[in-house]
Short mmCIF file of C-alpha atoms and ligand atoms in Angstrom, two decimals:
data_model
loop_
_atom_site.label_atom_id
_atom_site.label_comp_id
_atom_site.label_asym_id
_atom_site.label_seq_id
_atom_site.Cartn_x
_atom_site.Cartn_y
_atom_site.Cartn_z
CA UNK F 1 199.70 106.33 73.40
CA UNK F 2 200.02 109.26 75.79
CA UNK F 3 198.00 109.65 78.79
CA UNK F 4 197.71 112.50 81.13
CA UNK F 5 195.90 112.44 84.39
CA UNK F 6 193.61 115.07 85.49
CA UNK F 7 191.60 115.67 88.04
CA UNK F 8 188.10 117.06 86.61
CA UNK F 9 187.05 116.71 82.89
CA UNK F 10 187.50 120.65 82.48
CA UNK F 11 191.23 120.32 83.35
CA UNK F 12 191.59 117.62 80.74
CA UNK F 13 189.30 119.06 77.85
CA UNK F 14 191.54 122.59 78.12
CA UNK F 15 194.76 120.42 78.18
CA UNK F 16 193.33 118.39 75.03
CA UNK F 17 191.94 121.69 73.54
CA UNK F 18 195.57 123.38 73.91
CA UNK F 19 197.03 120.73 72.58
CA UNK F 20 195.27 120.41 68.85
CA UNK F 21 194.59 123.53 68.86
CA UNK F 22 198.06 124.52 69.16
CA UNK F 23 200.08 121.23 68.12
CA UNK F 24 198.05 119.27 65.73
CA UNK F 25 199.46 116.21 64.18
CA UNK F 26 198.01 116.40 60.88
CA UNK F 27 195.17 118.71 59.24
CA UNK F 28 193.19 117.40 56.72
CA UNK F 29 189.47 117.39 56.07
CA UNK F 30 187.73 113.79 56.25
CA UNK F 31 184.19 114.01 53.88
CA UNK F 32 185.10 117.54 53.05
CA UNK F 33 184.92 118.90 56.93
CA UNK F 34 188.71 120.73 57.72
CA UNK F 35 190.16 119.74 61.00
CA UNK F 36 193.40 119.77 63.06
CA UNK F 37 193.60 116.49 64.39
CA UNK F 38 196.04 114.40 66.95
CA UNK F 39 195.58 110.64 66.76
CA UNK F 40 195.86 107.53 69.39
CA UNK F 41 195.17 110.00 72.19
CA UNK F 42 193.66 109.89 75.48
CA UNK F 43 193.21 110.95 78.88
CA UNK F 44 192.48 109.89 82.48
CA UNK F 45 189.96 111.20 85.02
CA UNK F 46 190.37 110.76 88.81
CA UNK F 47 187.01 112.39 89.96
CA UNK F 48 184.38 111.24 86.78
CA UNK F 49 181.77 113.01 88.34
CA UNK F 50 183.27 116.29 87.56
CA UNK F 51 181.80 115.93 84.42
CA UNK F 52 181.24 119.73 83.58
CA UNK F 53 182.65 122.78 81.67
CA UNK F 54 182.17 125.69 83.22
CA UNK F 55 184.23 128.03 81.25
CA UNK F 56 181.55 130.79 80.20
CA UNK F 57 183.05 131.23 76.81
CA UNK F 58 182.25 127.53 75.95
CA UNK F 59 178.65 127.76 76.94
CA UNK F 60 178.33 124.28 77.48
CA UNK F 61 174.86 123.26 77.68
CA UNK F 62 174.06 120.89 80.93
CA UNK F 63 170.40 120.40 80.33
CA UNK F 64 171.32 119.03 76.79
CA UNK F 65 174.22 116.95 79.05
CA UNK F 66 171.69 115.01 80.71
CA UNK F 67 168.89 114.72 78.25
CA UNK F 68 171.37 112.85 75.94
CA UNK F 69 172.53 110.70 78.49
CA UNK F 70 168.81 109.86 79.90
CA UNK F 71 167.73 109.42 76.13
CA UNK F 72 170.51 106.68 76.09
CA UNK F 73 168.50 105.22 79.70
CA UNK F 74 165.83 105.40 77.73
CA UNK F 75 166.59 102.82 75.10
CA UNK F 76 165.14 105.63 72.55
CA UNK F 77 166.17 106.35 68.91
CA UNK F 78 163.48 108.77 68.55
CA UNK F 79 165.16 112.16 67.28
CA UNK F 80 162.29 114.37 68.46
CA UNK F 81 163.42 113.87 71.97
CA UNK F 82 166.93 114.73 71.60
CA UNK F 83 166.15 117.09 68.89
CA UNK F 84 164.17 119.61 70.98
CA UNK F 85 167.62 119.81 73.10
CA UNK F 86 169.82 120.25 69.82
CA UNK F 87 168.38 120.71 66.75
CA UNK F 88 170.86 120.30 64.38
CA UNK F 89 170.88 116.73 65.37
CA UNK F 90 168.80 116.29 62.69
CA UNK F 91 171.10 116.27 60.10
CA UNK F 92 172.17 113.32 61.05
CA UNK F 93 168.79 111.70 60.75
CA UNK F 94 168.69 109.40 57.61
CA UNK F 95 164.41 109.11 57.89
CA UNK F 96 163.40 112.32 59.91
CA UNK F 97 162.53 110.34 62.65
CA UNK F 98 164.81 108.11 63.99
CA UNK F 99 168.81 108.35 64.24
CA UNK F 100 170.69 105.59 63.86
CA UNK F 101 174.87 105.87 65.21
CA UNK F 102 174.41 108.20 66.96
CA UNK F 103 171.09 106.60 69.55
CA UNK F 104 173.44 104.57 71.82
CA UNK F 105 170.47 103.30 74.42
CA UNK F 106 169.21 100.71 71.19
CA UNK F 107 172.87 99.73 71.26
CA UNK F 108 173.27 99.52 74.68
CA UNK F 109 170.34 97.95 76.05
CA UNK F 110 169.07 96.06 72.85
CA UNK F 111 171.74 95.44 70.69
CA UNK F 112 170.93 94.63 66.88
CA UNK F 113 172.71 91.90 67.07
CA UNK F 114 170.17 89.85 68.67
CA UNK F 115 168.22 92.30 70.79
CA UNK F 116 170.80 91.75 73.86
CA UNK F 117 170.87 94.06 76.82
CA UNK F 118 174.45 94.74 77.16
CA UNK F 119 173.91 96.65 80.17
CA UNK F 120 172.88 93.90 82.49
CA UNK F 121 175.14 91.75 80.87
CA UNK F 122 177.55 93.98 82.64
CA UNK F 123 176.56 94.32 85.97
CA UNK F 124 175.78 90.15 86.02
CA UNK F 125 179.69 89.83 84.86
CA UNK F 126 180.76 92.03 87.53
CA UNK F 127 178.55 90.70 90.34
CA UNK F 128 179.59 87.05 88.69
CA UNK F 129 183.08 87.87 88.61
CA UNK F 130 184.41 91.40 90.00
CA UNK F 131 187.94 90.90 88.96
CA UNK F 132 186.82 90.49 85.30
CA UNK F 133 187.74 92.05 82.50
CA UNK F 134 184.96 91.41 80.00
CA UNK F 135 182.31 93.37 80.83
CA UNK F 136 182.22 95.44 77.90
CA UNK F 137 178.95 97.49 75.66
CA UNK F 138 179.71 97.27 72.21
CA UNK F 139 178.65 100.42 70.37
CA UNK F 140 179.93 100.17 66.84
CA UNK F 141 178.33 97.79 64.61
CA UNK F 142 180.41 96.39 61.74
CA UNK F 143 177.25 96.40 59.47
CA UNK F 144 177.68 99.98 59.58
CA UNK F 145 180.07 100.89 57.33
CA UNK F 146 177.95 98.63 54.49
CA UNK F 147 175.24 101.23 54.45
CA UNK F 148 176.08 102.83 51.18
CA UNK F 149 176.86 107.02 52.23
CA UNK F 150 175.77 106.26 55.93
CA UNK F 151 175.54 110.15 57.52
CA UNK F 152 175.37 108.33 60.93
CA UNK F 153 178.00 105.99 62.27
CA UNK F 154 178.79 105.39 65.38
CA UNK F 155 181.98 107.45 67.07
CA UNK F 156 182.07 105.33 69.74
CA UNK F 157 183.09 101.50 70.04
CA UNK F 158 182.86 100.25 73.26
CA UNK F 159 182.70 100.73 76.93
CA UNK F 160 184.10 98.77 79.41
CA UNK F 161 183.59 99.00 83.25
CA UNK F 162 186.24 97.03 85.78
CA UNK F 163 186.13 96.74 89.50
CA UNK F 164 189.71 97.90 90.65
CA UNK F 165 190.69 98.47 94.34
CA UNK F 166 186.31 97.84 94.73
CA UNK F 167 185.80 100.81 92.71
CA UNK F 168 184.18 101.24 89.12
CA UNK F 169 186.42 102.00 86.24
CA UNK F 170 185.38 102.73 83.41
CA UNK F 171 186.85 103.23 79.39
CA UNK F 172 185.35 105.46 76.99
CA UNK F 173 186.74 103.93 73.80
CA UNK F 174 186.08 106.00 70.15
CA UNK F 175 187.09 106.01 66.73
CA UNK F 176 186.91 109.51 66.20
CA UNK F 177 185.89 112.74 68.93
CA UNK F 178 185.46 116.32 68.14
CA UNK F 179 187.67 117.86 71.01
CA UNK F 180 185.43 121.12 71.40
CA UNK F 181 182.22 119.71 71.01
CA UNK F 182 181.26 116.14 71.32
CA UNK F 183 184.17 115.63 73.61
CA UNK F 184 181.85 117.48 76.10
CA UNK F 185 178.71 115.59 75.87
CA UNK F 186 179.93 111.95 75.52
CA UNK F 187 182.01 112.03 78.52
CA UNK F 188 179.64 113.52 80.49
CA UNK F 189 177.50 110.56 79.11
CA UNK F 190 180.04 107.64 79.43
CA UNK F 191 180.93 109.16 83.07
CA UNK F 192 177.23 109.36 84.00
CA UNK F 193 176.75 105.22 82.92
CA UNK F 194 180.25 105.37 84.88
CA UNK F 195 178.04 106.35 87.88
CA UNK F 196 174.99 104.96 87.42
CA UNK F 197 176.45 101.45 87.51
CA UNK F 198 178.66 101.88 90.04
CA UNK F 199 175.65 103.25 92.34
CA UNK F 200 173.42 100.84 91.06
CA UNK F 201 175.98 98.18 91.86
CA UNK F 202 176.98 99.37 95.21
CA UNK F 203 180.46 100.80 94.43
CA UNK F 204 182.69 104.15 94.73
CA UNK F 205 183.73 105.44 91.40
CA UNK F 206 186.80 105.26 90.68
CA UNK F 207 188.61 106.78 87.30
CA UNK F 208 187.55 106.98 83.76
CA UNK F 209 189.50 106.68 80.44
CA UNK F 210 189.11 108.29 77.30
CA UNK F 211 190.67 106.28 74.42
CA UNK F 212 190.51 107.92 71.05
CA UNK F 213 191.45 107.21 67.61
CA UNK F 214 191.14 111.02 65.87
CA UNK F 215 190.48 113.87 67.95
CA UNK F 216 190.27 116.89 66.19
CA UNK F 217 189.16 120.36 66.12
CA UNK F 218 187.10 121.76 63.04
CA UNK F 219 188.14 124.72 61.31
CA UNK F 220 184.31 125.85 61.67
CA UNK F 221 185.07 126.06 65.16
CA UNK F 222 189.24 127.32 65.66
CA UNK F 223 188.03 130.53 66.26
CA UNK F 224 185.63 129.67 69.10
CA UNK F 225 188.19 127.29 70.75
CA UNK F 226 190.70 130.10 70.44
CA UNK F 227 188.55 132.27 72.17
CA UNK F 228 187.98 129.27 75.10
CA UNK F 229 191.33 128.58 75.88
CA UNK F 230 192.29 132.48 76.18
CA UNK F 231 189.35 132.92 78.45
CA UNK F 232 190.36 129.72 80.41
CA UNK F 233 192.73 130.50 83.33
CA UNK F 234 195.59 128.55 83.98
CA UNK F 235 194.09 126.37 86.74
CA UNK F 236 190.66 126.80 85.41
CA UNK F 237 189.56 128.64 88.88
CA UNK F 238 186.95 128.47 91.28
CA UNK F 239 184.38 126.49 90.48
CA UNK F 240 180.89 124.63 92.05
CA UNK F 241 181.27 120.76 92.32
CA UNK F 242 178.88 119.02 90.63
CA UNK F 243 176.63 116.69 92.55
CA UNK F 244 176.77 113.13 93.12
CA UNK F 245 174.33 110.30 92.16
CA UNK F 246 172.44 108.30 94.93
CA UNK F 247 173.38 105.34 96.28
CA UNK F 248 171.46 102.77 95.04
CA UNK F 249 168.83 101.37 92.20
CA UNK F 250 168.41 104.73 90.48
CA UNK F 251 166.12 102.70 87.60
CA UNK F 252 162.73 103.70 89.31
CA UNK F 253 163.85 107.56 89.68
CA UNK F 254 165.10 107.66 86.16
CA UNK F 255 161.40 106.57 84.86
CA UNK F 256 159.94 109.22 87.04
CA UNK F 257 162.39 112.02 85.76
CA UNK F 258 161.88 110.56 81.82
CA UNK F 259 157.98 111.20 82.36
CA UNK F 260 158.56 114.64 83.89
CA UNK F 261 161.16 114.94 80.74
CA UNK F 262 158.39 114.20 78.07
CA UNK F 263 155.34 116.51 79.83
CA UNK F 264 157.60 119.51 80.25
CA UNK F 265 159.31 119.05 76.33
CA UNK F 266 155.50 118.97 74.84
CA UNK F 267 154.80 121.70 77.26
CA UNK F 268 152.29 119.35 78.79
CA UNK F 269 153.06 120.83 82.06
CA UNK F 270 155.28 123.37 84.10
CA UNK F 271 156.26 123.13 87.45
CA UNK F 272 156.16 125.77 90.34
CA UNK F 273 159.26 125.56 92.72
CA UNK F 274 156.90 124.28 95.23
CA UNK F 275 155.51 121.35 92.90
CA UNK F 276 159.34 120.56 92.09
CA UNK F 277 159.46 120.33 96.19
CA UNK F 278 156.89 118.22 96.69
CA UNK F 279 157.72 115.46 93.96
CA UNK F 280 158.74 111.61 95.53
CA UNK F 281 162.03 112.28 94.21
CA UNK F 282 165.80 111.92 95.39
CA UNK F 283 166.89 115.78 95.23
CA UNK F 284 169.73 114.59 92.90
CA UNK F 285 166.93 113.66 90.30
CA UNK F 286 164.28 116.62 91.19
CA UNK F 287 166.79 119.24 90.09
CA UNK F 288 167.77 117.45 87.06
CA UNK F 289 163.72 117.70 86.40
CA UNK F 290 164.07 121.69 87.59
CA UNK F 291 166.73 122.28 84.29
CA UNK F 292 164.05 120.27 82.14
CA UNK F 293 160.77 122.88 83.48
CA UNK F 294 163.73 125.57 83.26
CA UNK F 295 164.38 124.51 79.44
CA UNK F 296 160.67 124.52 79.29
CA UNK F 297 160.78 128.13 80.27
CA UNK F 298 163.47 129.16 77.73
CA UNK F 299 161.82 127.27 75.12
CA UNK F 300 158.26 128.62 75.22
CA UNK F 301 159.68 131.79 76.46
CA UNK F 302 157.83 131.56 80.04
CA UNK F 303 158.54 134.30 82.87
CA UNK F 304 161.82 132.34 84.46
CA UNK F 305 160.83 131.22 87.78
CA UNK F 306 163.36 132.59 90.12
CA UNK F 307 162.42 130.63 93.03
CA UNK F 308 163.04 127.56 90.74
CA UNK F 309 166.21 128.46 89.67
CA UNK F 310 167.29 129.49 93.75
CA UNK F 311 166.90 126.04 94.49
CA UNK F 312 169.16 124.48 92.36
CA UNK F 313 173.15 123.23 92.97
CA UNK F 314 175.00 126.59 92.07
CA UNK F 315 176.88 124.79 89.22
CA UNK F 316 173.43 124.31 87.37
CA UNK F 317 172.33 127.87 88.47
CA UNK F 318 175.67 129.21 86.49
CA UNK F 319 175.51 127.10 83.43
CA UNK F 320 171.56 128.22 82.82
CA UNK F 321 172.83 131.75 83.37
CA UNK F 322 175.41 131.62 81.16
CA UNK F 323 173.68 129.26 78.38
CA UNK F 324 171.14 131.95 78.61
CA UNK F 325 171.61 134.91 80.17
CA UNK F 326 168.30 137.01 78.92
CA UNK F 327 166.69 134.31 80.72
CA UNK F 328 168.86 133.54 83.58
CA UNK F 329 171.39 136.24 83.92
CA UNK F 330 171.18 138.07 87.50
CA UNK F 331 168.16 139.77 87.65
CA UNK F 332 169.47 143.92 86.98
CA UNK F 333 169.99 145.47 89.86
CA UNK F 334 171.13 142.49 91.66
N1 LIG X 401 179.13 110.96 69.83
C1 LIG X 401 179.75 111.65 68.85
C2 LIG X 401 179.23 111.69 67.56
C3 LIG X 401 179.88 112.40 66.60
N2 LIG X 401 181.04 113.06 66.88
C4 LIG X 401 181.70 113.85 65.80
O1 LIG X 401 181.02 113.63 64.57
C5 LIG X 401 181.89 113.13 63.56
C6 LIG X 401 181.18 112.16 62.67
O2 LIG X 401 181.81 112.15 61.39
P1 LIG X 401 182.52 110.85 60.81
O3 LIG X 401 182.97 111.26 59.45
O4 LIG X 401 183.67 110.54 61.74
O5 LIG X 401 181.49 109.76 60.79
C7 LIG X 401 183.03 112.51 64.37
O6 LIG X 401 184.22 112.41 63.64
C8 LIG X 401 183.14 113.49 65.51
O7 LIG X 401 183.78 114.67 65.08
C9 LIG X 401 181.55 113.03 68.17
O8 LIG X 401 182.58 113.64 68.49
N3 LIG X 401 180.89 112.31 69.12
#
């Protein structure tokens, strides 16, 4: 298996994009859907938490980024939480209220087989050994491909995390990745654990692979990829870094910012730029609860609060804009 080493996850998802797009391996159209694919393929990240894609042609959605990966913190299945983020996750829903594959938090922090929470199984195996190389989350389930026309197995397999050089690796390993658009959220995802852990743990992060056995590009969306990789510039220019995790046990914050996440999705609540100020809150986590009131605001098609949106890490402040620019666009004039 090839792998290249890149620097951000942009750098690598153009590279990977180029490459299908341009050189597939085969094309063929597994359950009827047309792709170009490439297989055994994979690539290696030496800053994880540049986790974004800021080319404005791909209008990559960062408040659906980290709603997936806090609904995996969560331990939820429920689709009506990550459904108000993307709605056609539905069809993937075999009862209309629950997905199955797809909701990695049951996976990862109570396993069906035997309810186990694979996550602190990790971090004891680490602290146990830190040289180790077993502390792995098992995704897949075997018992999945017995479900007679199951619409929602599992893509990925595993994780694994390693202490190397005292930092935290970690391996994204999947059967199959769409290049163009699940590519974008389940690194961001796997690098975000990547984090986490490593903060929670009291590590630096150090690099993360992506191991996959099909990647491929659907015909339904050539035309859109072809139109991201000629807007892309050669060394994907400028752009905002995106900010770093805490140090530490970022458990309790995550159960504030999942509370915040559920009043502002029912539209239980909104929240001023001052109110945002004056939560007990890490900033880090506060402005990840400023895209959920600003989703609010798209969503129930509020007046966007531009003080809100002036105190957020540019990199957010672009992808709302560009995600949605009636909303977020510069103001005219400015
Ligand atoms: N986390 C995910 C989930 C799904 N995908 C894409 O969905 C396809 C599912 O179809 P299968 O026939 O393979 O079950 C999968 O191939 C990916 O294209 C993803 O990329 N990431």
């Amino acid at each position: 298996m090839e792998t290249h080493t890149f620097g951000t996850f942009q750098d690598a998802y153009l590279s990977q994009l180029r490459d299908i797009y341009h050189s597939p391996e085969f094309r063929n159209a597994p359950r009827g859907q047309a792709s170009r694919e490439r297989i055994g393929a994979g690539f290696r990240l030496l800053d994880p938490v540049q986790r974004h894609i800021s080319v404005p042609a791909r209008r990559a959605n960062v408040v659906f980024n980290f709603a997936e990966a806090l609904w995996y913190l969560s331990g939820s299945d429920r689709l009506d939480f990550i459904q108000y983020y993307a709605p056609g996750i539905a069809a993937y829903s075999a009862d209309g209220r629950t997905l199955r594959g797809t909701a990695y938090g049951p996976r990862i922090f109570r396993h069906p087989a035997g309810g186990v929470n694979q996550w602190e199984n990790v971090v004891k195996t680490l602290t146990d050994d830190p040289d180790s190389k077993r502390a792995v989350i098992q995704i897949f389930d075997p018992r999945e491909l017995a479900v007679a026309d199951n619409i929602d197995v599992a893509c990925t397999l595993a994780l694994q995390f390693l202490i190397r050089d005292g930092l935290l690796c970690g391996i994204g390993y999947m059967r199959a990745n769409d290049a163009f658009r699940g590519a974008v959220s389940d690194v961001f995802s796997f690098t975000f654990l990547q984090e986490f852990t490593a903060r929670y743990l009291g590590l630096g992060i150090g690099t993360y692979h992506h191991v996959v056995g099909s990647v491929h590009i659907y015909d339904s969306d050539a035309r859109w990829a072809e139109r991201v990789l000629d807007a892309a510039t050669p060394d994907g220019g400028p752009r905002p870094g995106f900010p770093a995790m805490p140090d530490g046990d970022n458990w309790p914050h995550v159960r504030r910012v999942l509370e915040w996440e559920e009043r502002l999705r029912t539209n239980a609540a909104r929240l001023s730029a001052d109110a945002l100020d004056a939560l007990d809150l890490p900033a880090y986590w506060k402005h990840v609860v400023a895209l959920f009131e600003a989703h609010r605001q798209v969503r129930h098609e509020d007046t966007p609060d531009r003080a809100l949106l002036a105190a957020l890490p540019e990199v957010y402040r672009q992808s709302l804009a560009v995600k949605w620019p009636g909303h977020f666009g510069s103001p005219a004039g400015s």
